[in-house]
mmCIF file of C-alpha atoms in Angstrom:
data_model
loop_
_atom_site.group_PDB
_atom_site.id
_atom_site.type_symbol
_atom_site.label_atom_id
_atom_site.label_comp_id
_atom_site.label_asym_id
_atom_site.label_seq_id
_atom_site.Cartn_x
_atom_site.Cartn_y
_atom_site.Cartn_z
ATOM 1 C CA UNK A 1 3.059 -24.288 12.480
ATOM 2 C CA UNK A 2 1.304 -21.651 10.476
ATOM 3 C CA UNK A 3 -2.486 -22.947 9.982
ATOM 4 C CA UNK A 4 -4.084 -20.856 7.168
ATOM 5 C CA UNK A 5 -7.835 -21.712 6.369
ATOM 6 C CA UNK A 6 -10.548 -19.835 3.963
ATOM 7 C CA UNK A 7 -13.845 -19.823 3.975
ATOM 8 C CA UNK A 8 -17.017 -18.131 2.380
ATOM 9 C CA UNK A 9 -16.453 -19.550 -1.060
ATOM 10 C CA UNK A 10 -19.911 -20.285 -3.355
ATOM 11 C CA UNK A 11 -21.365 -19.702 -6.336
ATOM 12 C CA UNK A 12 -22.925 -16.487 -6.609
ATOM 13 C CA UNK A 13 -24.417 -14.428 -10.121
ATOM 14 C CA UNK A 14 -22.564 -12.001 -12.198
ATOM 15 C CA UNK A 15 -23.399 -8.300 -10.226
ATOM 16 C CA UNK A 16 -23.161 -10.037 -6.847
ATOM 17 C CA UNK A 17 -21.175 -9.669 -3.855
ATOM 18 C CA UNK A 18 -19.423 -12.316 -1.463
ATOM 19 C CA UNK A 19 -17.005 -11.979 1.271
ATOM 20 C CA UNK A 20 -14.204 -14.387 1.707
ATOM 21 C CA UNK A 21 -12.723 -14.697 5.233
ATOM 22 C CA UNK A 22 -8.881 -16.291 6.539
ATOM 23 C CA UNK A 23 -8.424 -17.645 9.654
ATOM 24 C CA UNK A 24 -4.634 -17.613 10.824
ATOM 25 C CA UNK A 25 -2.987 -19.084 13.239
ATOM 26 C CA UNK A 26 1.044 -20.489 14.455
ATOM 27 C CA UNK A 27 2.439 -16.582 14.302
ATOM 28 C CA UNK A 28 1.493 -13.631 15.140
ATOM 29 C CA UNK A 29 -0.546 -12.417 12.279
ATOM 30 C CA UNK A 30 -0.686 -8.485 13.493
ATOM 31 C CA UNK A 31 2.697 -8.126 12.486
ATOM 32 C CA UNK A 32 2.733 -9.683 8.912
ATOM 33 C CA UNK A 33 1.589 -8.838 5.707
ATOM 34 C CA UNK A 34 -0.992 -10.821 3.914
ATOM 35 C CA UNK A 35 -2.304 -11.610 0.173
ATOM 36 C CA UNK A 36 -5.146 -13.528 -1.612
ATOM 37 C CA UNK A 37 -4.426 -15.032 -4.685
ATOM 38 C CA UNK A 38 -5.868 -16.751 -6.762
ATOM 39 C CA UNK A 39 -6.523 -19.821 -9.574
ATOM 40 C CA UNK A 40 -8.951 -20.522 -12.735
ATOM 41 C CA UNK A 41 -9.196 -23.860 -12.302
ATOM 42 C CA UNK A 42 -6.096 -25.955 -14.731
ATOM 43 C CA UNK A 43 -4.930 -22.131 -14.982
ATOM 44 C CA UNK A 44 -2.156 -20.500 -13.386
ATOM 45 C CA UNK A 45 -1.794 -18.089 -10.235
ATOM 46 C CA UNK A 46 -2.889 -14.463 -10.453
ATOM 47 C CA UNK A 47 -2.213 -12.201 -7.686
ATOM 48 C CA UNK A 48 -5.028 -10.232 -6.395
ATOM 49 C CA UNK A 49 -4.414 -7.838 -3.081
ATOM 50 C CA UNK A 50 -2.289 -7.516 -0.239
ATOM 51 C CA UNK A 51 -2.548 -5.791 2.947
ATOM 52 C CA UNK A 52 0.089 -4.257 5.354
ATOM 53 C CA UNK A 53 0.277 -4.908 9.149
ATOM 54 C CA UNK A 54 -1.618 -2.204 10.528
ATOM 55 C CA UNK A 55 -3.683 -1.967 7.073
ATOM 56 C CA UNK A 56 -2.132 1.410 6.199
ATOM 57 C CA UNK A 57 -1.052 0.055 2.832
ATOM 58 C CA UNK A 58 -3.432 -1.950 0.480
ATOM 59 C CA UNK A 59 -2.408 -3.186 -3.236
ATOM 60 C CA UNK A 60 -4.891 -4.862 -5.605
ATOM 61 C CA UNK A 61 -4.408 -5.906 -9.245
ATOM 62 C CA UNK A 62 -5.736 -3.476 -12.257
ATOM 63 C CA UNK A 63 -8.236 -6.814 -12.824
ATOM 64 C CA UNK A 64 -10.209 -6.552 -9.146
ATOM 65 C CA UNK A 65 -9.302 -2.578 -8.566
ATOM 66 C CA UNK A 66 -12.693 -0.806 -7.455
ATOM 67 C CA UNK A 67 -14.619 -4.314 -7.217
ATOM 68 C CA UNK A 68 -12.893 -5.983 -4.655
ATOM 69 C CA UNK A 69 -11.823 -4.869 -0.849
ATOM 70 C CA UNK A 70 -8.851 -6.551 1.691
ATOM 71 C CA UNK A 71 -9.240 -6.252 5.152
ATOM 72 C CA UNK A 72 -8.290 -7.378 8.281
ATOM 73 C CA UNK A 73 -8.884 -8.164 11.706
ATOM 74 C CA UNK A 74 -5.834 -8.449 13.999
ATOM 75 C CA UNK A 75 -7.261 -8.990 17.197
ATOM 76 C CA UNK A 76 -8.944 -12.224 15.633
ATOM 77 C CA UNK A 77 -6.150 -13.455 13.026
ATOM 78 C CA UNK A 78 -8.556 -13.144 9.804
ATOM 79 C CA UNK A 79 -8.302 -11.793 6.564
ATOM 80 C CA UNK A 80 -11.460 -10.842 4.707
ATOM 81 C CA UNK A 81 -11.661 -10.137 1.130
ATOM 82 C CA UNK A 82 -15.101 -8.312 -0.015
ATOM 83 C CA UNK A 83 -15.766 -9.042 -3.843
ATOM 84 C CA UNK A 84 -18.317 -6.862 -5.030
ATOM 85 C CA UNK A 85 -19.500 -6.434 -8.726
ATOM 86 C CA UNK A 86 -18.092 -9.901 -9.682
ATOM 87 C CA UNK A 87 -18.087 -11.543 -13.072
ATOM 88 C CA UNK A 88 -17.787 -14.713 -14.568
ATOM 89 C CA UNK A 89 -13.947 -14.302 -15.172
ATOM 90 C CA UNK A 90 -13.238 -13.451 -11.308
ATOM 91 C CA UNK A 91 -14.295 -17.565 -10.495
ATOM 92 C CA UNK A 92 -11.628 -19.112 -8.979
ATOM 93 C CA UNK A 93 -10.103 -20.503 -6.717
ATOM 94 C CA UNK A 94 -8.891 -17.915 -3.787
ATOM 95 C CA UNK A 95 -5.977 -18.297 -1.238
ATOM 96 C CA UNK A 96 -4.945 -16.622 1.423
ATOM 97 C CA UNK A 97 -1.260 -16.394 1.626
ATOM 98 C CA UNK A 98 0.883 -15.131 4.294
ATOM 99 C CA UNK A 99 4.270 -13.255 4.239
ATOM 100 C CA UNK A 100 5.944 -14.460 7.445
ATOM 101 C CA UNK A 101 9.469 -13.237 6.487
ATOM 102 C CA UNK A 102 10.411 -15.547 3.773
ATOM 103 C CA UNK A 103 11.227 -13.143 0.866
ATOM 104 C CA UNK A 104 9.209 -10.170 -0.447
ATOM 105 C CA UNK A 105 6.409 -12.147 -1.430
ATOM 106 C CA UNK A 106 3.493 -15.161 -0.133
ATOM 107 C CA UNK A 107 5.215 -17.635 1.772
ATOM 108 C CA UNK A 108 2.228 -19.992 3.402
ATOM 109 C CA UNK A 109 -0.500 -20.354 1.637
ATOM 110 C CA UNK A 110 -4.037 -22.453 2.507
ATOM 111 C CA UNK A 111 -6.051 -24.712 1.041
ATOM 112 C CA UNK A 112 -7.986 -22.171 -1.651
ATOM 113 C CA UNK A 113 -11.966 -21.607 -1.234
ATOM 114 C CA UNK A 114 -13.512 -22.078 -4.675
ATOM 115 C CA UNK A 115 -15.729 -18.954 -6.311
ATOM 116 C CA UNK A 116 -18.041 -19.483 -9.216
ATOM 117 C CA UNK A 117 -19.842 -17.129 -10.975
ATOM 118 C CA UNK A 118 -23.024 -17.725 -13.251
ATOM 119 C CA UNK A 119 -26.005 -17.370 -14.187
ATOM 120 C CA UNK B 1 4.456 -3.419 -17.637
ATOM 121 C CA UNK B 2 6.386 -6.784 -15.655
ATOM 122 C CA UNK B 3 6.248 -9.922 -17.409
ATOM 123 C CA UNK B 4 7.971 -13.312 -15.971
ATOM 124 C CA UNK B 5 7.533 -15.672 -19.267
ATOM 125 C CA UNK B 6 8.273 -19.177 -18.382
ATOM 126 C CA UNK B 7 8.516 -22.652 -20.466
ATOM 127 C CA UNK B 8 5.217 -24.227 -20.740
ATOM 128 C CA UNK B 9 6.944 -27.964 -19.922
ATOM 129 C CA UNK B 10 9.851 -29.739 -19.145
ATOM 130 C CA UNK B 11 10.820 -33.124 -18.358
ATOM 131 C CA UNK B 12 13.459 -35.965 -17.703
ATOM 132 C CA UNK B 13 14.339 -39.166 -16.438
ATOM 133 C CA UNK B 14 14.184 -40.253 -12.880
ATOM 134 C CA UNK B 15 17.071 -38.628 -11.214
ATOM 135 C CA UNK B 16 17.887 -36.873 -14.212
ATOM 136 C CA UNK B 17 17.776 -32.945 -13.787
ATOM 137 C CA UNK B 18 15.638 -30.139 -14.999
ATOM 138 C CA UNK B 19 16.089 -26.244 -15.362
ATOM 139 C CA UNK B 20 13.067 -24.058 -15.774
ATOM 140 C CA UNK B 21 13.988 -20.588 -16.587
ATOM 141 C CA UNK B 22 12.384 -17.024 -15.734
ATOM 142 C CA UNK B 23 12.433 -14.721 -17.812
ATOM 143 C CA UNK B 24 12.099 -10.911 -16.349
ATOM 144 C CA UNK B 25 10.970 -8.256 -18.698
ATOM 145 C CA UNK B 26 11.496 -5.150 -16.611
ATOM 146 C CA UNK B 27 13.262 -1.976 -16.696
ATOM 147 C CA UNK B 28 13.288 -2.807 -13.083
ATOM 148 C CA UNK B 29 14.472 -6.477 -13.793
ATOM 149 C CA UNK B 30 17.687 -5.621 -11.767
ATOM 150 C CA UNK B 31 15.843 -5.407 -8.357
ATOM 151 C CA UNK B 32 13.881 -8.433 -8.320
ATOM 152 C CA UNK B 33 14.125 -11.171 -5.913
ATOM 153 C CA UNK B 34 12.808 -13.979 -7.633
ATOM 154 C CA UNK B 35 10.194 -16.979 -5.475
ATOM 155 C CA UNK B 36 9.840 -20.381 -6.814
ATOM 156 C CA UNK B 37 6.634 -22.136 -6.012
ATOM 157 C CA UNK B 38 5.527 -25.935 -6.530
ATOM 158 C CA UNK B 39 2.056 -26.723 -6.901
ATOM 159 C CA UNK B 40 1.291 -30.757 -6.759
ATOM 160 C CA UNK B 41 -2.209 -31.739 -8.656
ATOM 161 C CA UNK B 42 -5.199 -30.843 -6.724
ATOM 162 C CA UNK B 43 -2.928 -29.078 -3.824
ATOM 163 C CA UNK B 44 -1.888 -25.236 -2.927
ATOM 164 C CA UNK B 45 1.042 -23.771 -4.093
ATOM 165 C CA UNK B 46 4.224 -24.701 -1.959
ATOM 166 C CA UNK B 47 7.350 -22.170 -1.457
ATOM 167 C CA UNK B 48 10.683 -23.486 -2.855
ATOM 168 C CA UNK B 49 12.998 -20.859 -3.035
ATOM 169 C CA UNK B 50 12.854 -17.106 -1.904
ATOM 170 C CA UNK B 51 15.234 -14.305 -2.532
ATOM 171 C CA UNK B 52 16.731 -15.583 -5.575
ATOM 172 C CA UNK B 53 18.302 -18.783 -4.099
ATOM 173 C CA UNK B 54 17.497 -19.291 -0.697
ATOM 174 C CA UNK B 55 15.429 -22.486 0.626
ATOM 175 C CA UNK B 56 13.137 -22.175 3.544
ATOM 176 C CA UNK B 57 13.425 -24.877 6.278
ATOM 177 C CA UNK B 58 12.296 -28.443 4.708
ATOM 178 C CA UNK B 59 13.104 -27.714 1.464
ATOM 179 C CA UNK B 60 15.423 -30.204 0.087
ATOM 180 C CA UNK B 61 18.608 -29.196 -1.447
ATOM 181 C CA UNK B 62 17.665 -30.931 -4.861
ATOM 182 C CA UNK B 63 15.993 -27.667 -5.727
ATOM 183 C CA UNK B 64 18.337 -24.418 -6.392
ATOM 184 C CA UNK B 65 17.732 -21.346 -7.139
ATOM 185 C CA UNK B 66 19.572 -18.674 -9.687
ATOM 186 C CA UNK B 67 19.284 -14.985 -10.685
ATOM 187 C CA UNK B 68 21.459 -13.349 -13.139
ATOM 188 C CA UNK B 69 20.765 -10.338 -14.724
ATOM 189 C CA UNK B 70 17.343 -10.296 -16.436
ATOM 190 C CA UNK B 71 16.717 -13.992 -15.985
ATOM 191 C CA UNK B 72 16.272 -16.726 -13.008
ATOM 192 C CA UNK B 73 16.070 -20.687 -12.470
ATOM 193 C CA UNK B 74 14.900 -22.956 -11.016
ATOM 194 C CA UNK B 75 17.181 -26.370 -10.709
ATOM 195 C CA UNK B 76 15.567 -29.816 -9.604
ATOM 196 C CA UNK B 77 18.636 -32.401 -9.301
ATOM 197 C CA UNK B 78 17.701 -36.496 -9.178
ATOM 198 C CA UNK B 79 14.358 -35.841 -10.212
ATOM 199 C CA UNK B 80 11.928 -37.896 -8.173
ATOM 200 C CA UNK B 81 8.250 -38.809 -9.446
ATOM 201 C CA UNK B 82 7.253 -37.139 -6.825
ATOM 202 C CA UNK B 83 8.405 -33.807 -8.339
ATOM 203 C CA UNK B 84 5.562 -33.837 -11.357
ATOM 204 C CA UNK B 85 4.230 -30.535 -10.859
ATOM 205 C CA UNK B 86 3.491 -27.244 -11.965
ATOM 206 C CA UNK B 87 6.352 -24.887 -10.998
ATOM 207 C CA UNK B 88 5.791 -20.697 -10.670
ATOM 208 C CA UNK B 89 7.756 -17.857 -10.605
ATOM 209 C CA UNK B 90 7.111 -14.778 -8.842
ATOM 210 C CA UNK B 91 8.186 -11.295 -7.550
ATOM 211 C CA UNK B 92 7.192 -7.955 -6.300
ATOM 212 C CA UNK B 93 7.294 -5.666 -8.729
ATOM 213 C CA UNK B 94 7.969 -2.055 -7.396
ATOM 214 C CA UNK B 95 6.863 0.127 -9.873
ATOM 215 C CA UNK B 96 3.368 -1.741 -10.177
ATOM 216 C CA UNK B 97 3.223 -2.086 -6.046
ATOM 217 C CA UNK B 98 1.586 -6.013 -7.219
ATOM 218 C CA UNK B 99 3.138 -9.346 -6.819
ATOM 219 C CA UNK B 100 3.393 -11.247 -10.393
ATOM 220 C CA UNK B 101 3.572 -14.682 -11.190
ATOM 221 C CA UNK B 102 5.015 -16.795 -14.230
ATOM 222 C CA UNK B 103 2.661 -18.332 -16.525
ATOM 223 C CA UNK B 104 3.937 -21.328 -14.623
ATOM 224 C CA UNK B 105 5.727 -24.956 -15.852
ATOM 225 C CA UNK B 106 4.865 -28.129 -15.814
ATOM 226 C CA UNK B 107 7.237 -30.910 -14.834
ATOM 227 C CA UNK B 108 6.929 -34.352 -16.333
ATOM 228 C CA UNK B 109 8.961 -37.656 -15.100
ATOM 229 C CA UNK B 110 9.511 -39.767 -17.906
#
């Protein structure tokens, strides 16, 4: 059974950084693409980066581009997600969200880690 | 630009059915495979359908999928309580290399 679980959520001031992490686990995450998306609270979903297999390919949305970085670590089933410059508009809710074969897009999804950002 | 533009709300009676419609505004509309998500209050989004129509394992056939042309939907036969949610479409949009969602729809049991 594909376990997803994030972690590293907080509040944190506009200018700061955080970095979100994804454990994985039921498949083998090396061969998979994965996503974070993610949720203003009683808003709906925004996609916000994915990142190939073997981290050759990386996509983010025009709203994070240049702020925010996707990693990964295959040999220890995370995803990371480095936010860097963040605003009040980036808190959130986050998910990690895996593409296991299911269509072209997030399949399994965890339980969101909540960001806030103020002052 | 992509834009999926869905209803706001629907409802209907206990084991009534609902439709909820995505609209695709894309040159690109053609090559879309449309996912349909459910999100239950308080919980993480939930894949319905994939690929236009197709159900991953568990997924009751009460929910359908449809794509035709620029437009896809989203059928939930004998409605169930249960199913009050808010309901998302989504697709990978080539041109863009990004995933985008529908502004979502919320499903009320009367």
């Amino acid at each position: 059974e594909v376990h997803l679980v994030e972690s590293g959520g907080g509040p944190v001031k506009p200018g700061g950084s955080l970095r979100l992490s994804c454990a994985a686990s039921g498949f083998t995450f090396s061969l998979f693409t994965m996503n974070w998306v993610r949720q203003v609270p009683g808003k709906g979903l925004e996609w916000v980066s994915s990142i190939s297999p073997r981290t050759t390919d990386r996509y983010y949305a025009d709203s994070v581009k240049g702020r925010f970085t996707i990693s990964r670590d295959n040999a220890k089933n995370s995803l990371f997600l480095q936010m860097d410059s963040l605003r009040a508009e980036d808190t959130a809710v986050y998910y990690c969200a895996s593409m296991t074969g299911y269509g072209y897009g997030p399949d399994y999804w965890g339980q969101g880690t909540l960001v806030t950002v103020s002052s | 630009q992509s834009v999926l533009t869905q209803p706001p709300s629907v409802s209907a009676a206990p084991g009534q059915k609902v439709t909820i419609s995505c609209s695709v505004s894309s040159p690109y509309s053609e090559n879309y495979f449309l996912s349909w998500y459910q999100q239950l209050p308080g919980t993480a989004p939930k894949l319905l359908v994939y690929d236009n129509h197709k159900r991953p394992l568990g997924i009751p056939d009460r929910f359908s999928g449809t794509k035709s042309g620029t437009s896809g939907t989203l059928d939930i036969s004998g409605l169930q309580t249960g199913d009050e949610a808010d309901y998302y479409c989504g697709a990978w949009d080539t041109s863009l290399n990004s995933w985008v969602f529908g502004g979502g729809t919320k499903v009320t049991v009367l």
